[in-house]
Amino acid sequence: MPEVQSPQIELPRVIGLLGDQLELAYTRAEREARFAETPAARPRRSRRKGFAIVCAVAGLIAAIICLAGIGIRDKTAGVSEALGNVASRIEVAPQPKPSQFLYTRTRSTYAQYERPGLDYHGHPHKGFVAIRPHFQTSWLSVTHNGKLIMQGGHPTYPTTADAAVGKPFYESLDWFQRAQRNPKTRHGTSKIWWKLAHWNEARGMGLGVSFPESFDAERGTMISNDRLLIGGEMLTRKQIASYPRDPQKIYRRARSEFERQARAEQKFQAKLRPANRIQPGENPDVEESVWGALSQSSGDLPASQELRSAVVRALAYLPGVESKGETTDPRGRTGELFTWDHKGKRYSVIFDAKTSVVLSAESVVVDPSQLEFVAFRHLPAGTKLSTYEVLEQKTIDHLPRRK
Amino acid sequence: MPLTHENISALYAEFSPLLLRYLMRRTFDAQVAVELMAETFAVAYEKRETCRDPKAGRAWIFGIAENLLREFFRSGRIEREAVERLGVAVPAVEEDDFARIEDLAGTAELRGAVGAALRDLPDDHRTALDLRIVQERSYEEVARALGVSEQTARARVSRALTKLKDVVAESTPDEVMESA
């Protein structure tokens, strides 16, 4: 082939080398065609359709709920009373002053299904479940903007089969993150670019964009927060002031908010290719979301005691919640246990015996065959799908300095 | 008149630098770009009789490349069927060739432009992007971390990506865009 000349820049040698190889191949193909007029067509290999979208499942804490329009049943009367006791303790528990911050450090884990696809080296894998830990530190105030830092940890695996696929996958991810932190690593940038192209394709946007800057997942991300999450809604302080204080109204409002979000999600999913849509049970359903929102709000919510106790009382409107009395949490702290069984899983939450803040919460597989999400059905009974623990909570006067 | 072996060779000689530049700017990976270019010209050879006008050769070649590129973004794997059928030995990109390919493609400026755009994003959009894309948190977690609803979190990530996409489009010279 003739040389390609460019006045401005020196052309990559690979252009010439590839040109020579193509020329050789063309010539060879023509020679072969003369001997055999109809070369046998090779069977087409099936194309891999999956790609790696990480789909997180189940919230930090999960939850209960009620079929629309049902009030408190007889069976829940005991729960209602027990939750009432928890709620009344909130009303007398010490509170940060308006100028202070509620400092909370938590550790949470959740089971996450990684769909079959490619790892960051481009090698195919057949999909696996990993338990991913996250640490979160928050400074929240009734009157001020707060701060929140999230950090990830190393994943573990619920079964040896998951570990066999997942460990190599995350080793490739670690490599990717190391490369990403080194701005000079050529492949670091290209792999991120590639990964983003995948992610965007998943969202049907078809664009390719890279992150040339390095983000540090281990140091965590700092977020300013001037709104609070109550019952699935992000509310400003002004909106919180007009949020209902009646437990039943809170329950209904949270439920209708999650129903609205579920409809919006459905609309969004309909735009995706079928292979990319979330599968049944992959995300928390409306009931689970309501449990999460109502059982967790008393943990680090810097709202008034009145509102926090009303949110706890609202839990009683979810049918199936059971009061299990006093217990100790995984860290040996005394608290009051509430459980809820839902779709093959048992959700539980433990409120501190004195202050009624959430000490810990988890969801555990009870009957794998009843799990809605097919990719979790191989997990043995007793597998913890999500855990949440408050490691430390105290009232402090100042926000941390921004690093 | 259908294209011949000689026509394909001539198209390679004329357009391979431009095609490599285009593929490099889309994939940001020199080796991937070279392999896609190899497959493009292998497919072009196999289908040479379907292109009847040598003058339309450039658009035809870039059309083949665009299809392969789309397949690459969709499935994450580089199509090598035609390369394998023809037995093309695709050369590996040598260390000192990387710099030349980057010069050819102007990837340094592109990287700088995207970096600047990333810095210019509103903090909450950039953080949403970081949490969702780089840290791969679920939308539920992103929403909790940012203190917004899941829908808002999705909207922020999507807006941030759209913004970056615009920057890539702006910093892509016309000749490459027209070729696409």
Coordinates of C-alpha atoms in Angstrom, one line a residue:
Chain A
M1 CA 0.0 0.0 0.0
P2 CA 1.2 3.5 -0.6
E3 CA 2.7 5.5 2.2
V4 CA 0.4 8.0 3.9
Q5 CA 2.1 11.4 4.3
S6 CA 0.9 14.0 6.7
P7 CA 2.6 17.4 6.9
Q8 CA 1.8 18.1 10.6
I9 CA 2.3 15.0 12.6
E10 CA 4.2 11.7 12.6
L11 CA 1.7 8.9 11.9
P12 CA 1.5 6.0 14.3
R13 CA 3.5 3.1 12.9
V14 CA 0.6 0.8 13.6
I15 CA -1.2 2.3 10.6
G16 CA 1.5 1.0 8.3
L17 CA 1.8 -2.3 10.1
L18 CA -1.9 -3.0 10.0
G19 CA -2.0 -1.9 6.3
D20 CA 0.6 -4.6 5.5
Q21 CA -1.3 -7.2 7.4
L22 CA -4.6 -6.3 5.7
E23 CA -2.9 -6.5 2.3
L24 CA -1.5 -9.9 3.1
A25 CA -4.9 -11.1 4.2
Y26 CA -6.7 -9.7 1.1
T27 CA -4.2 -11.4 -1.2
R28 CA -4.5 -14.7 0.7
A29 CA -8.3 -14.6 0.6
E30 CA -8.3 -14.0 -3.1
R31 CA -5.9 -17.0 -3.7
E32 CA -8.1 -19.2 -1.6
A33 CA -11.3 -18.0 -3.3
R34 CA -9.8 -19.2 -6.6
F35 CA -9.4 -22.7 -5.2
A36 CA -12.8 -23.0 -3.4
E37 CA -15.5 -20.9 -4.9
T38 CA -17.9 -21.2 -1.9
P39 CA -16.0 -21.1 1.4
A40 CA -18.0 -22.6 4.2
A41 CA -19.5 -19.9 6.4
R42 CA -18.5 -20.2 10.0
P43 CA -21.3 -20.4 12.5
R44 CA -21.9 -17.0 14.1
R45 CA -21.0 -16.9 17.7
S46 CA -23.7 -15.8 20.0
R47 CA -23.2 -12.2 21.1
R48 CA -23.0 -11.4 24.8
K49 CA -25.8 -9.1 25.6
G50 CA -25.2 -8.5 29.3
F51 CA -23.0 -5.8 30.5
A52 CA -22.0 -4.8 33.9
I53 CA -24.4 -2.6 35.6
V54 CA -24.2 -2.8 39.3
C55 CA -27.7 -3.1 40.6
A56 CA -28.0 -2.6 44.2
V57 CA -30.7 -4.4 46.0
A58 CA -32.6 -3.7 49.2
G59 CA -32.1 -0.6 51.3
L60 CA -30.0 -0.2 54.4
I61 CA -33.1 -1.1 56.4
A62 CA -36.2 -2.5 55.0
A63 CA -39.8 -2.4 55.9
I64 CA -43.3 -3.2 56.4
I65 CA -46.6 -2.1 55.1
C66 CA -50.1 -2.4 54.7
L67 CA -52.6 -3.0 52.0
A68 CA -54.2 0.3 51.1
G69 CA -56.9 1.5 53.4
I70 CA -56.4 -1.0 56.3
G71 CA -56.2 0.4 59.7
I72 CA -54.7 -1.2 62.8
R73 CA -55.9 -4.7 63.2
D74 CA -56.4 -6.5 66.4
K75 CA -53.1 -8.4 66.0
T76 CA -51.2 -5.2 65.8
A77 CA -52.6 -3.7 68.9
G78 CA -49.6 -5.0 70.9
V79 CA -47.2 -3.6 68.3
S80 CA -49.0 -0.3 68.5
E81 CA -48.6 -0.2 72.2
A82 CA -44.9 -1.3 72.1
L83 CA -44.1 1.3 69.4
G84 CA -46.0 3.9 71.5
N85 CA -43.6 3.1 74.4
V86 CA -40.6 3.5 72.0
A87 CA -42.1 6.8 70.7
S88 CA -42.7 8.2 74.2
R89 CA -39.1 7.6 75.2
I90 CA -38.1 9.7 72.2
E91 CA -40.1 12.6 73.6
V92 CA -38.0 12.6 76.8
A93 CA -34.6 11.6 75.3
P94 CA -31.9 14.3 75.3
Q95 CA -31.8 16.4 72.1
P96 CA -29.1 18.5 70.5
K97 CA -29.6 22.2 70.9
P98 CA -30.6 24.1 67.8
S99 CA -27.0 25.2 67.3
Q100 CA -25.6 21.7 67.7
F101 CA -25.2 18.8 65.4
L102 CA -26.1 15.2 65.9
Y103 CA -23.0 13.2 64.9
T104 CA -23.7 9.6 63.8
R105 CA -21.3 7.0 62.5
T106 CA -22.9 3.9 60.9
R107 CA -21.9 0.7 59.2
S108 CA -24.2 -0.9 56.7
T109 CA -24.0 -3.8 54.3
Y110 CA -26.2 -5.0 51.6
A111 CA -26.3 -7.9 49.2
Q112 CA -25.9 -6.8 45.6
Y113 CA -26.3 -8.8 42.5
E114 CA -23.7 -8.1 39.8
R115 CA -25.2 -9.2 36.4
P116 CA -23.3 -11.4 34.0
G117 CA -21.1 -9.2 31.9
L118 CA -17.5 -8.1 31.7
D119 CA -15.1 -7.2 34.4
Y120 CA -12.8 -4.2 34.1
H121 CA -10.2 -6.3 32.3
G122 CA -12.9 -7.1 29.7
H123 CA -13.2 -10.8 30.8
P124 CA -16.7 -12.2 30.9
H125 CA -18.2 -13.4 34.2
K126 CA -21.4 -15.2 34.9
G127 CA -22.8 -13.0 37.6
F128 CA -22.6 -13.2 41.4
V129 CA -23.9 -11.8 44.7
A130 CA -21.6 -9.7 46.9
I131 CA -22.1 -8.2 50.3
R132 CA -20.8 -4.6 50.2
P133 CA -20.1 -2.7 53.3
H134 CA -20.4 1.1 53.6
F135 CA -19.5 3.4 56.4
Q136 CA -21.4 6.7 56.8
T137 CA -20.6 9.6 59.0
S138 CA -23.2 12.4 59.3
W139 CA -23.5 15.7 61.1
L140 CA -27.1 16.7 61.1
S141 CA -28.8 19.7 62.7
V142 CA -32.3 20.9 63.1
T143 CA -31.4 24.4 61.9
H144 CA -28.1 24.1 60.0
N145 CA -26.9 22.5 56.8
G146 CA -25.4 19.2 57.7
K147 CA -22.6 17.1 56.3
L148 CA -22.3 13.5 55.3
I149 CA -19.3 11.3 54.4
M150 CA -19.8 8.0 52.7
Q151 CA -17.0 5.4 52.4
G152 CA -17.0 2.0 50.9
G153 CA -15.2 -1.2 52.2
H154 CA -14.1 -4.5 50.7
P155 CA -16.9 -6.9 49.7
T156 CA -17.5 -10.3 51.1
Y157 CA -19.5 -13.2 49.5
P158 CA -22.5 -15.2 50.8
T159 CA -21.4 -18.5 49.2
T160 CA -18.2 -20.0 47.9
A161 CA -19.7 -20.0 44.4
D162 CA -20.3 -16.2 44.6
A163 CA -16.7 -15.8 45.9
A164 CA -15.3 -17.8 43.0
V165 CA -16.8 -15.3 40.5
G166 CA -16.8 -12.2 42.6
K167 CA -13.3 -12.1 43.9
P168 CA -11.6 -12.0 40.5
F169 CA -14.2 -9.4 39.5
Y170 CA -13.4 -7.0 42.4
E171 CA -9.7 -7.6 42.0
S172 CA -10.1 -6.2 38.5
L173 CA -12.1 -3.4 40.0
D174 CA -9.3 -2.7 42.6
W175 CA -6.9 -2.5 39.7
F176 CA -9.2 -0.2 38.0
Q177 CA -9.5 2.1 41.0
R178 CA -5.7 2.1 41.5
A179 CA -5.2 3.1 37.9
Q180 CA -7.9 5.7 38.2
R181 CA -6.1 7.4 41.1
N182 CA -3.0 7.7 39.0
P183 CA -3.7 10.4 36.4
K184 CA -0.7 9.2 34.4
T185 CA -2.1 5.7 33.9
R186 CA -3.1 5.6 30.3
H187 CA -5.3 2.5 30.8
G188 CA -6.9 4.0 33.9
T189 CA -8.5 6.7 31.8
S190 CA -9.4 4.5 28.9
K191 CA -11.1 1.9 31.2
I192 CA -13.1 4.6 32.9
W193 CA -14.1 5.8 29.5
W194 CA -15.1 2.4 28.5
K195 CA -17.1 1.8 31.7
L196 CA -19.0 5.0 31.2
A197 CA -19.8 4.1 27.7
H198 CA -21.3 1.0 29.0
W199 CA -23.2 2.7 31.7
N200 CA -24.6 5.2 29.3
E201 CA -25.6 2.6 26.9
A202 CA -27.5 1.0 29.7
R203 CA -29.4 4.2 30.1
G204 CA -30.1 4.4 26.4
M205 CA -28.1 7.6 26.0
G206 CA -25.4 6.1 23.9
L207 CA -22.6 8.6 24.8
G208 CA -19.1 8.0 25.7
V209 CA -17.5 10.2 28.3
S210 CA -14.5 9.8 30.5
F211 CA -13.6 10.9 34.0
P212 CA -10.1 12.2 33.6
E213 CA -10.1 13.5 37.2
S214 CA -9.5 11.0 40.0
F215 CA -12.2 10.4 42.5
D216 CA -11.2 8.7 45.7
A217 CA -13.7 6.2 46.8
E218 CA -11.8 5.2 49.9
R219 CA -11.7 8.7 51.4
G220 CA -15.4 9.1 50.9
T221 CA -17.5 11.8 49.6
M222 CA -18.6 14.8 51.5
I223 CA -22.1 16.1 50.9
S224 CA -23.8 19.2 52.2
N225 CA -27.3 18.5 53.1
D226 CA -29.9 21.2 53.6
R227 CA -32.9 18.9 53.3
L228 CA -34.0 15.9 55.3
L229 CA -35.4 12.6 54.1
I230 CA -38.8 11.8 55.7
G231 CA -41.1 9.1 54.4
G232 CA -39.3 9.0 51.1
E233 CA -39.5 12.7 50.5
M234 CA -36.7 15.2 50.6
L235 CA -38.1 18.1 52.6
T236 CA -36.8 21.6 53.4
R237 CA -37.2 22.7 56.9
K238 CA -40.2 24.8 55.9
Q239 CA -41.9 21.7 54.4
I240 CA -41.1 19.7 57.5
A241 CA -42.9 22.2 59.6
S242 CA -46.1 21.4 57.7
Y243 CA -45.5 17.7 57.5
P244 CA -48.3 15.8 59.3
R245 CA -47.8 14.8 63.0
D246 CA -50.6 12.3 63.0
P247 CA -49.1 8.7 62.7
Q248 CA -51.8 7.4 60.4
K249 CA -51.4 10.4 58.1
I250 CA -47.7 10.0 58.1
Y251 CA -48.1 6.3 57.1
R252 CA -50.5 7.1 54.3
R253 CA -48.3 9.9 53.0
A254 CA -45.2 7.8 53.0
R255 CA -47.0 5.0 51.2
S256 CA -48.4 7.2 48.5
E257 CA -45.0 8.8 48.0
F258 CA -43.4 5.4 47.4
E259 CA -46.2 4.4 45.2
R260 CA -45.6 7.5 43.1
Q261 CA -41.9 6.8 43.0
A262 CA -42.6 3.2 41.9
R263 CA -44.8 4.4 39.1
A264 CA -42.1 6.8 37.9
E265 CA -39.5 4.0 38.1
Q266 CA -41.8 1.8 36.0
K267 CA -42.0 4.5 33.4
F268 CA -38.3 4.8 33.4
Q269 CA -37.7 1.1 33.1
A270 CA -40.1 0.8 30.2
K271 CA -37.7 3.0 28.2
L272 CA -34.8 0.5 28.7
R273 CA -34.1 -2.5 26.7
P274 CA -35.7 -5.6 28.3
A275 CA -32.3 -7.1 29.2
N276 CA -31.3 -3.9 31.1
R277 CA -34.5 -3.6 33.2
I278 CA -34.4 -4.4 36.8
Q279 CA -35.9 -7.7 37.7
P280 CA -38.8 -8.4 40.0
G281 CA -37.6 -8.1 43.6
E282 CA -34.3 -6.5 42.6
N283 CA -35.3 -3.2 44.2
P284 CA -37.3 -2.8 47.4
D285 CA -41.1 -2.8 46.8
V286 CA -43.4 -0.1 48.2
E287 CA -43.9 -2.0 51.5
E288 CA -40.2 -2.5 52.0
S289 CA -39.5 1.2 51.3
V290 CA -42.1 2.3 53.8
W291 CA -40.6 0.1 56.5
G292 CA -37.2 1.5 55.7
A293 CA -38.4 5.1 55.9
L294 CA -40.4 4.8 59.0
S295 CA -38.2 2.5 61.1
Q296 CA -35.0 4.4 60.3
S297 CA -36.2 8.0 60.8
S298 CA -35.8 8.0 64.5
G299 CA -32.1 7.1 64.1
D300 CA -30.3 10.1 62.8
L301 CA -33.2 12.4 62.0
P302 CA -32.5 15.8 63.6
A303 CA -36.2 16.7 63.6
S304 CA -38.3 17.6 66.6
Q305 CA -39.1 14.8 69.1
E306 CA -42.7 15.3 68.3
L307 CA -42.2 14.4 64.6
R308 CA -39.7 11.6 65.3
S309 CA -42.1 9.9 67.8
A310 CA -45.0 10.3 65.4
V311 CA -42.9 8.6 62.6
V312 CA -42.2 5.6 64.9
R313 CA -45.9 5.3 65.8
A314 CA -46.7 5.3 62.1
L315 CA -44.9 1.9 61.8
A316 CA -47.8 0.3 63.7
Y317 CA -50.0 0.9 60.6
L318 CA -48.0 -1.6 58.6
P319 CA -49.7 -5.0 59.1
G320 CA -47.5 -7.9 60.1
V321 CA -45.1 -6.0 62.4
E322 CA -44.4 -7.9 65.5
S323 CA -43.1 -6.7 68.9
K324 CA -40.5 -9.1 70.2
G325 CA -39.6 -7.4 73.5
E326 CA -36.2 -6.6 74.9
T327 CA -33.1 -8.0 73.3
T328 CA -29.4 -7.2 72.8
D329 CA -28.1 -6.1 69.4
P330 CA -25.1 -7.5 67.6
R331 CA -22.9 -5.1 69.6
G332 CA -24.3 -6.1 72.9
R333 CA -26.5 -3.1 73.5
T334 CA -29.9 -3.5 75.1
G335 CA -32.9 -2.5 73.0
E336 CA -36.4 -3.3 71.9
L337 CA -36.9 -5.6 68.9
F338 CA -39.5 -5.4 66.2
T339 CA -39.7 -7.8 63.3
W340 CA -41.6 -8.1 60.0
D341 CA -41.7 -11.1 57.7
H342 CA -42.1 -10.3 54.0
K343 CA -41.5 -12.3 50.8
G344 CA -39.2 -14.9 52.4
K345 CA -37.3 -12.4 54.4
R346 CA -37.4 -11.2 58.0
Y347 CA -36.8 -7.6 58.6
S348 CA -35.9 -6.4 62.1
V349 CA -35.0 -3.2 63.9
I350 CA -33.8 -2.6 67.4
F351 CA -34.5 0.7 69.2
D352 CA -32.3 1.8 72.1
A353 CA -33.9 0.9 75.4
K354 CA -33.3 4.4 76.9
T355 CA -33.3 6.9 74.0
S356 CA -35.3 4.9 71.4
V357 CA -32.8 5.8 68.6
V358 CA -32.2 2.9 66.1
L359 CA -29.3 0.8 67.3
S360 CA -29.3 -1.7 64.4
A361 CA -31.5 -3.2 61.7
E362 CA -31.2 -6.1 59.3
S363 CA -33.0 -8.3 56.8
V364 CA -32.3 -12.0 56.7
V365 CA -33.3 -14.7 54.3
V366 CA -35.8 -17.0 55.9
D367 CA -37.1 -19.0 53.0
P368 CA -35.0 -18.7 49.9
S369 CA -37.7 -20.2 47.7
Q370 CA -40.0 -17.4 48.5
L371 CA -37.6 -14.6 47.5
E372 CA -38.9 -12.5 44.7
F373 CA -35.5 -11.8 43.2
V374 CA -34.5 -15.0 41.4
A375 CA -30.8 -14.2 41.6
F376 CA -30.9 -14.5 45.4
R377 CA -32.7 -17.8 45.6
H378 CA -29.5 -19.8 45.9
L379 CA -28.6 -18.0 49.1
P380 CA -29.0 -20.2 52.2
A381 CA -31.5 -19.4 54.9
G382 CA -29.9 -17.1 57.5
T383 CA -28.0 -15.0 54.9
K384 CA -28.1 -11.4 55.9
L385 CA -29.2 -9.4 52.9
S386 CA -28.7 -6.1 54.6
T387 CA -27.4 -4.9 58.0
Y388 CA -27.3 -1.5 59.6
E389 CA -25.5 -0.6 62.8
V390 CA -25.1 2.7 64.6
L391 CA -21.4 2.6 65.7
E392 CA -21.4 5.9 67.5
Q393 CA -23.8 8.8 68.1
K394 CA -23.3 12.0 70.0
T395 CA -24.1 15.6 70.1
I396 CA -21.3 18.0 69.0
D397 CA -21.0 21.7 68.6
H398 CA -19.2 22.1 65.2
L399 CA -19.1 20.6 61.7
P400 CA -15.8 19.0 60.7
R401 CA -13.4 21.1 58.6
R402 CA -13.7 20.4 54.9
K403 CA -10.7 18.4 53.8
Chain B
M1 CA -18.6 -0.9 -10.7
P2 CA -18.1 -2.9 -7.5
L3 CA -15.1 -2.1 -5.4
T4 CA -12.0 -4.3 -5.8
H5 CA -9.2 -5.3 -3.6
E6 CA -7.2 -2.4 -5.0
N7 CA -10.0 0.1 -4.2
I8 CA -10.1 -1.1 -0.5
S9 CA -6.3 -0.7 -0.3
A10 CA -6.6 2.8 -1.6
L11 CA -9.3 3.7 0.8
Y12 CA -7.1 2.4 3.7
A13 CA -4.2 4.5 2.5
E14 CA -6.3 7.6 2.3
F15 CA -8.6 7.4 5.3
S16 CA -6.9 5.1 7.9
P17 CA -5.4 8.1 9.8
L18 CA -8.7 9.9 9.9
L19 CA -10.6 6.7 10.9
L20 CA -8.0 5.9 13.6
R21 CA -8.4 9.5 14.9
Y22 CA -12.2 9.1 15.0
L23 CA -12.1 5.7 16.7
M24 CA -9.5 6.8 19.3
R25 CA -11.7 9.9 20.2
R26 CA -14.7 7.6 20.7
T27 CA -13.1 4.8 22.6
F28 CA -10.1 6.5 24.3
D29 CA -8.2 3.3 23.9
A30 CA -5.5 3.0 21.3
Q31 CA -5.5 -0.8 21.1
V32 CA -9.3 -0.9 20.9
A33 CA -9.3 1.7 18.2
V34 CA -6.7 -0.2 16.1
E35 CA -8.7 -3.5 16.5
L36 CA -11.9 -1.8 15.4
M37 CA -10.1 -0.3 12.4
A38 CA -8.8 -3.7 11.5
E39 CA -12.3 -5.2 11.7
T40 CA -13.6 -2.3 9.7
F41 CA -11.3 -2.9 6.8
A42 CA -11.7 -6.7 7.0
V43 CA -15.5 -6.2 6.8
A44 CA -15.0 -3.7 4.0
Y45 CA -13.0 -6.2 2.0
E46 CA -15.6 -9.0 2.5
K47 CA -18.4 -6.7 1.4
R48 CA -16.5 -4.8 -1.2
E49 CA -19.0 -5.8 -3.9
T50 CA -21.8 -4.1 -2.1
C51 CA -20.3 -0.7 -2.5
R52 CA -20.6 0.3 -6.1
D53 CA -19.2 3.8 -6.1
P54 CA -15.6 4.3 -5.1
K55 CA -16.4 8.0 -4.5
A56 CA -18.8 7.0 -1.7
G57 CA -16.0 4.9 -0.2
R58 CA -15.3 7.2 2.7
A59 CA -18.8 7.4 4.0
W60 CA -19.2 3.6 3.5
I61 CA -16.0 2.9 5.5
F62 CA -17.1 5.2 8.3
G63 CA -20.5 3.6 8.3
I64 CA -19.0 0.2 8.9
A65 CA -16.8 1.6 11.7
E66 CA -19.8 3.3 13.3
N67 CA -21.7 0.0 13.4
L68 CA -18.8 -1.8 15.0
L69 CA -18.3 1.0 17.5
R70 CA -22.0 0.8 18.5
E71 CA -21.7 -2.9 18.9
F72 CA -18.6 -2.3 21.1
F73 CA -20.4 0.1 23.3
R74 CA -23.4 -2.1 23.5
S75 CA -21.7 -5.4 24.3
G76 CA -18.3 -4.4 25.6
R77 CA -16.6 -6.7 23.2
I78 CA -14.7 -5.9 20.0
E79 CA -16.1 -7.6 16.9
R80 CA -13.4 -9.7 15.4
E81 CA -15.3 -12.0 13.1
A82 CA -14.1 -10.7 9.7
V83 CA -10.5 -10.3 11.0
E84 CA -10.6 -13.9 12.1
R85 CA -12.1 -15.1 8.9
L86 CA -9.4 -13.4 6.9
G87 CA -6.7 -14.3 9.3
V88 CA -5.5 -10.7 9.8
A89 CA -2.8 -10.5 12.4
V90 CA -3.7 -7.2 14.2
P91 CA -0.5 -5.6 15.4
A92 CA -0.2 -4.6 19.0
V93 CA 0.2 -0.9 19.7
E94 CA 3.8 -0.4 20.9
E95 CA 4.6 1.8 23.8
D96 CA 6.0 4.7 21.7
D97 CA 3.1 4.5 19.3
F98 CA 0.6 5.5 22.0
A99 CA 1.8 9.0 22.0
R100 CA 1.6 9.3 18.3
I101 CA -2.0 8.0 18.3
E102 CA -2.9 10.4 21.1
D103 CA -1.3 13.3 19.0
L104 CA -3.3 12.1 16.0
A105 CA -6.5 12.0 17.9
G106 CA -5.9 15.1 20.1
T107 CA -7.1 13.1 23.1
A108 CA -5.1 15.3 25.5
E109 CA -7.2 18.4 24.7
L110 CA -10.4 16.3 24.8
R111 CA -9.4 15.0 28.2
G112 CA -8.7 18.5 29.4
A113 CA -12.0 19.8 28.1
V114 CA -14.0 17.1 29.8
G115 CA -11.9 17.6 33.0
A116 CA -12.7 21.3 32.9
A117 CA -16.4 20.6 32.3
L118 CA -16.4 18.1 35.2
R119 CA -15.0 20.8 37.5
D120 CA -17.6 23.3 36.2
L121 CA -20.5 21.0 37.1
P122 CA -22.6 22.2 40.0
D123 CA -21.3 20.4 43.2
D124 CA -24.5 18.4 43.6
H125 CA -24.4 17.1 40.1
R126 CA -20.8 16.2 40.2
T127 CA -21.3 14.4 43.5
A128 CA -24.3 12.5 42.1
L129 CA -22.1 11.5 39.1
D130 CA -19.3 10.4 41.4
L131 CA -21.5 8.3 43.7
R132 CA -23.5 6.7 40.9
I133 CA -20.9 6.2 38.1
V134 CA -17.6 6.0 39.8
Q135 CA -18.6 4.5 43.2
E136 CA -21.5 2.5 41.7
R137 CA -23.8 3.2 44.5
S138 CA -27.4 2.3 44.0
Y139 CA -29.8 5.2 43.2
E140 CA -31.4 4.7 46.6
E141 CA -28.0 5.3 48.3
V142 CA -27.2 8.2 46.1
A143 CA -30.6 9.7 46.9
R144 CA -30.0 9.2 50.7
A145 CA -26.5 10.6 50.5
L146 CA -27.6 13.7 48.6
G147 CA -30.7 14.0 50.5
V148 CA -32.9 14.0 47.5
S149 CA -35.5 11.7 46.0
E150 CA -34.4 8.9 43.8
Q151 CA -36.0 10.6 40.8
T152 CA -34.0 13.7 41.5
A153 CA -30.8 11.7 41.9
R154 CA -31.4 10.1 38.5
A155 CA -32.1 13.5 37.0
R156 CA -28.8 14.9 38.4
V157 CA -26.7 12.1 37.0
S158 CA -28.4 12.3 33.7
R159 CA -28.0 16.1 33.4
A160 CA -24.4 15.9 34.4
L161 CA -23.7 13.2 31.7
T162 CA -25.6 15.2 29.1
K163 CA -23.5 18.2 30.0
L164 CA -20.3 16.2 29.5
K165 CA -21.6 14.8 26.3
D166 CA -22.1 18.3 25.0
V167 CA -18.5 19.1 25.8
V168 CA -17.3 16.1 23.9
A169 CA -19.4 17.1 20.9
E170 CA -18.1 20.7 21.0
S171 CA -14.5 19.7 21.3
T172 CA -14.8 17.2 18.4
P173 CA -13.6 18.9 15.1
D174 CA -16.1 19.1 12.3
E175 CA -14.2 16.8 10.0
V176 CA -14.6 13.9 12.4
M177 CA -18.2 14.7 13.2
E178 CA -19.0 14.9 9.5
S179 CA -17.4 11.6 8.9
A180 CA -19.6 9.9 11.4

